[in-house]
Short mmCIF file of C-alpha atoms in Angstrom, two decimals:
data_model
loop_
_atom_site.label_atom_id
_atom_site.label_comp_id
_atom_site.label_asym_id
_atom_site.label_seq_id
_atom_site.Cartn_x
_atom_site.Cartn_y
_atom_site.Cartn_z
CA MET Z 1 94.90 120.39 81.30
CA PRO Z 2 95.21 123.27 83.36
CA ASN Z 3 95.66 126.57 81.63
CA VAL Z 4 97.97 129.79 83.33
CA SER Z 5 98.54 132.95 81.26
CA VAL Z 6 102.35 134.70 80.52
CA PHE Z 7 103.05 137.58 81.46
CA ASP Z 8 106.02 140.24 80.65
CA MET Z 9 108.12 141.60 83.10
CA GLU Z 10 105.77 145.17 82.77
CA GLY Z 11 103.13 142.99 84.12
CA LYS Z 12 100.70 142.74 80.27
CA LYS Z 13 99.36 139.34 79.51
CA VAL Z 14 101.62 138.33 76.46
CA SER Z 15 99.76 134.74 76.02
CA ASP Z 16 97.95 131.53 77.56
CA LEU Z 17 100.48 128.27 78.34
CA GLU Z 18 99.27 125.17 78.97
CA LEU Z 19 100.69 122.57 82.32
CA ALA Z 20 101.14 119.27 82.10
CA GLU Z 21 98.51 117.64 83.75
CA GLY Z 22 100.72 114.90 85.77
CA ILE Z 23 102.54 117.95 87.03
CA PHE Z 24 100.58 121.03 87.90
CA GLY Z 25 96.19 119.33 87.30
CA ILE Z 26 96.34 116.38 90.04
CA GLU Z 27 94.08 116.48 93.36
CA PRO Z 28 97.27 117.45 95.49
CA ASN Z 29 97.93 114.80 98.01
CA VAL Z 30 98.18 117.04 102.08
CA SER Z 31 99.72 113.37 104.04
CA ALA Z 32 102.06 113.75 101.02
CA MET Z 33 102.72 117.04 101.31
CA HIS Z 34 103.02 117.03 105.45
CA LEU Z 35 105.65 114.68 105.47
CA MET Z 36 107.85 116.52 102.91
CA VAL Z 37 108.04 119.51 104.72
CA VAL Z 38 108.43 117.60 108.38
CA ASN Z 39 111.27 115.98 106.61
CA TYR Z 40 112.85 119.77 105.59
CA LEU Z 41 112.32 121.54 109.08
CA ALA Z 42 113.59 117.99 110.63
CA ASN Z 43 116.66 118.49 107.40
CA GLN Z 44 117.50 121.77 109.04
CA ARG Z 45 118.06 120.89 112.77
CA GLN Z 46 122.01 121.81 113.21
CA GLY Z 47 121.45 118.54 116.20
CA THR Z 48 124.68 120.11 117.44
CA GLN Z 49 122.97 120.38 121.60
CA SER Z 50 125.06 118.09 124.24
CA THR Z 51 125.10 118.04 128.05
CA LEU Z 52 127.16 117.19 130.33
CA THR Z 53 126.81 113.42 132.16
CA ARG Z 54 127.81 112.51 135.52
CA SER Z 55 131.37 111.03 134.06
CA GLU Z 56 131.88 114.36 131.93
CA VAL Z 57 132.42 116.66 135.04
CA SER Z 58 135.08 118.05 136.53
CA GLY Z 59 135.33 115.93 139.69
CA GLY Z 60 133.83 114.16 142.58
CA GLY Z 61 136.64 111.61 142.18
CA LYS Z 62 136.26 111.00 145.80
CA LYS Z 63 133.63 109.01 147.92
CA PRO Z 64 132.07 112.19 150.05
CA TRP Z 65 131.62 110.23 152.75
CA ARG Z 66 132.07 106.41 154.21
CA GLN Z 67 129.95 103.73 152.62
CA LYS Z 68 128.27 102.69 155.95
CA GLY Z 69 127.60 104.12 159.90
CA THR Z 70 127.18 107.83 158.91
CA GLY Z 71 123.43 107.28 158.71
CA ARG Z 72 122.99 109.07 155.61
CA ALA Z 73 122.26 106.90 152.64
CA ARG Z 74 125.19 105.80 150.37
CA GLN Z 75 126.91 108.07 147.84
CA GLY Z 76 129.41 107.44 145.47
CA SER Z 77 130.31 110.92 143.85
CA THR Z 78 129.25 114.30 144.53
CA ARG Z 79 128.89 114.26 140.51
CA ALA Z 80 125.74 112.71 140.75
CA PRO Z 81 122.37 114.21 138.99
CA HIS Z 82 120.67 114.44 142.00
CA PHE Z 83 124.25 117.01 143.80
CA THR Z 84 124.39 121.11 142.82
CA HIS Z 85 127.55 121.11 140.23
CA GLY Z 86 126.58 117.35 139.33
CA GLY Z 87 126.14 115.88 135.54
CA ILE Z 88 123.08 115.69 133.55
CA ALA Z 89 120.65 112.72 133.28
CA HIS Z 90 119.39 112.03 130.28
CA GLY Z 91 120.03 114.52 128.46
CA PRO Z 92 120.49 115.93 125.18
CA LYS Z 93 123.24 114.71 122.78
CA PRO Z 94 124.39 115.24 119.24
CA ARG Z 95 122.24 113.91 117.44
CA THR Z 96 121.04 113.54 113.17
CA TYR Z 97 117.11 114.60 112.88
CA GLY Z 98 116.41 113.96 109.64
CA PHE Z 99 115.14 111.31 107.92
CA SER Z 100 115.22 110.07 104.31
CA VAL Z 101 111.28 109.78 102.36
CA ASN Z 102 110.68 107.67 99.07
CA LYS Z 103 111.24 109.03 96.00
CA LYS Z 104 107.81 108.15 94.89
CA VAL Z 105 106.53 110.13 97.84
CA ARG Z 106 108.85 112.69 97.29
CA ARG Z 107 107.87 113.44 93.62
CA LEU Z 108 104.15 113.86 94.88
CA ALA Z 109 104.40 115.61 97.36
CA MET Z 110 106.01 118.14 94.93
CA LYS Z 111 103.60 117.69 91.70
CA SER Z 112 100.76 118.78 94.63
CA ALA Z 113 102.18 121.48 96.00
CA LEU Z 114 102.40 122.87 92.41
CA SER Z 115 98.87 121.49 91.81
CA SER Z 116 97.64 123.20 94.78
CA LYS Z 117 99.59 126.38 94.10
CA VAL Z 118 97.58 126.13 90.58
CA ALA Z 119 94.64 125.61 92.12
CA ALA Z 120 94.45 128.44 94.23
CA GLU Z 121 96.19 130.68 90.88
CA GLU Z 122 99.14 131.40 92.87
CA LEU Z 123 101.43 130.51 90.70
CA VAL Z 124 102.68 133.38 87.99
CA VAL Z 125 104.36 132.50 85.00
CA LEU Z 126 106.83 135.16 83.40
CA ASP Z 127 107.99 135.54 79.93
CA ALA Z 128 111.11 136.33 81.13
CA LEU Z 129 113.19 138.55 83.28
CA LYS Z 130 116.53 140.06 82.16
CA LEU Z 131 118.38 142.54 84.34
CA GLU Z 132 121.45 144.18 82.43
CA ALA Z 133 122.85 145.14 85.66
CA ILE Z 134 121.91 143.95 89.47
CA LYS Z 135 119.12 146.00 90.24
CA THR Z 136 117.19 145.69 92.91
CA LYS Z 137 114.65 147.80 92.04
CA GLU Z 138 114.24 146.50 88.68
CA VAL Z 139 112.78 143.33 89.62
CA ALA Z 140 110.59 144.14 92.67
CA LYS Z 141 108.71 146.60 89.64
CA VAL Z 142 108.40 143.69 87.81
CA LEU Z 143 107.33 141.95 91.20
CA ALA Z 144 104.95 145.07 91.61
CA ALA Z 145 103.74 144.58 88.19
CA LEU Z 146 103.02 140.92 88.27
CA GLU Z 147 101.65 141.68 92.55
CA THR Z 148 102.43 139.20 93.77
CA GLY Z 149 101.95 138.47 97.75
CA LYS Z 150 104.46 139.88 100.38
CA LYS Z 151 106.12 136.25 100.50
CA THR Z 152 107.13 135.37 97.52
CA LEU Z 153 108.97 132.66 95.20
CA LEU Z 154 111.14 133.22 91.47
CA VAL Z 155 111.97 130.23 90.08
CA LEU Z 156 115.00 130.21 87.87
CA PRO Z 157 115.50 127.63 85.47
CA GLU Z 158 118.78 127.89 86.12
CA LYS Z 159 121.86 130.11 87.89
CA ASP Z 160 121.49 134.16 87.14
CA ASP Z 161 123.61 135.89 89.49
CA VAL Z 162 122.60 138.88 88.17
CA ILE Z 163 119.19 138.35 89.42
CA TYR Z 164 119.68 136.34 92.61
CA ARG Z 165 122.09 139.16 94.03
CA SER Z 166 118.83 141.96 92.48
CA ALA Z 167 116.50 140.30 94.63
CA ARG Z 168 117.72 138.69 97.74
CA ASN Z 169 117.34 142.03 99.25
CA ILE Z 170 114.19 142.10 98.72
CA ALA Z 171 111.97 141.22 101.72
CA GLY Z 172 109.96 138.25 101.47
CA VAL Z 173 111.94 137.13 98.01
CA LYS Z 174 113.56 133.92 97.63
CA VAL Z 175 114.65 132.45 94.38
CA SER Z 176 115.46 129.14 93.91
CA LEU Z 177 116.65 127.09 90.76
CA VAL Z 178 114.57 124.11 89.59
CA ASN Z 179 117.07 122.03 90.93
CA THR Z 180 116.67 123.07 94.06
CA LEU Z 181 112.79 123.34 94.43
CA ASN Z 182 111.45 122.02 97.45
CA VAL Z 183 108.12 121.53 98.98
CA TYR Z 184 108.35 123.85 101.76
CA ASP Z 185 109.45 126.70 99.94
CA ILE Z 186 106.62 126.73 97.15
CA LEU Z 187 103.67 125.53 100.52
CA ASN Z 188 105.35 128.90 102.33
CA CYS Z 189 105.09 131.16 99.37
CA ASP Z 190 101.73 133.54 98.31
CA SER Z 191 102.75 133.84 95.00
CA ILE Z 192 105.26 131.48 93.24
CA VAL Z 193 107.27 133.31 90.02
CA VAL Z 194 108.45 130.59 87.50
CA LEU Z 195 110.13 131.75 84.38
CA LYS Z 196 108.49 130.53 81.05
CA ASP Z 197 111.69 128.38 80.48
CA ALA Z 198 111.43 127.31 83.85
CA VAL Z 199 108.11 125.61 83.57
CA ALA Z 200 109.79 123.76 80.79
CA LYS Z 201 112.72 122.78 83.05
CA ILE Z 202 110.14 120.82 85.60
CA GLU Z 203 107.78 119.39 83.22
CA GLU Z 204 110.89 117.14 81.80
CA VAL Z 205 112.00 116.69 84.85
CA TYR Z 206 108.64 115.12 86.84
CA ALA Z 207 107.29 113.87 83.79
#
């Protein structure tokens, strides 16, 4: 089973923690992680882009010239795509880009992402994070003591407005809960700082 060190808010090691092999110690499945990243990014797309077709452009109700006898090609409307001010042919219309992923694949991708962070020694377990007031400087001080990377994901076991509001203004830091954790955020950070209680919760969810 993989072992990691547990640190306090001053960056000092206080104990060791044995992580669940089936969640933090598996062979990462790259294809599953890639699929979940594509899925996450696709679900972020609004899909609201829209163009006007020939039937939606104003005007063009009258036939521009008679059908026969002019020597020109027959035309039915000046709002056809090849005319100036005409409609757009095959242009984008509002659509949903999202797609669903099998539950087993989602779980495999999450376990793979967590395991890859442990293998790369980019997962830091924090004993506790207690703030008496909303202080950005205090969270920055803790992260500096833990020597985290430029992009850090802070995982909490449950919602804590004091920690969230203290950390949200630090560049490169994102706060996430166990139930909102996703593969993209895990892979997109240089370091993932997980509270000890959050580790237990992750193991409970993905056991």
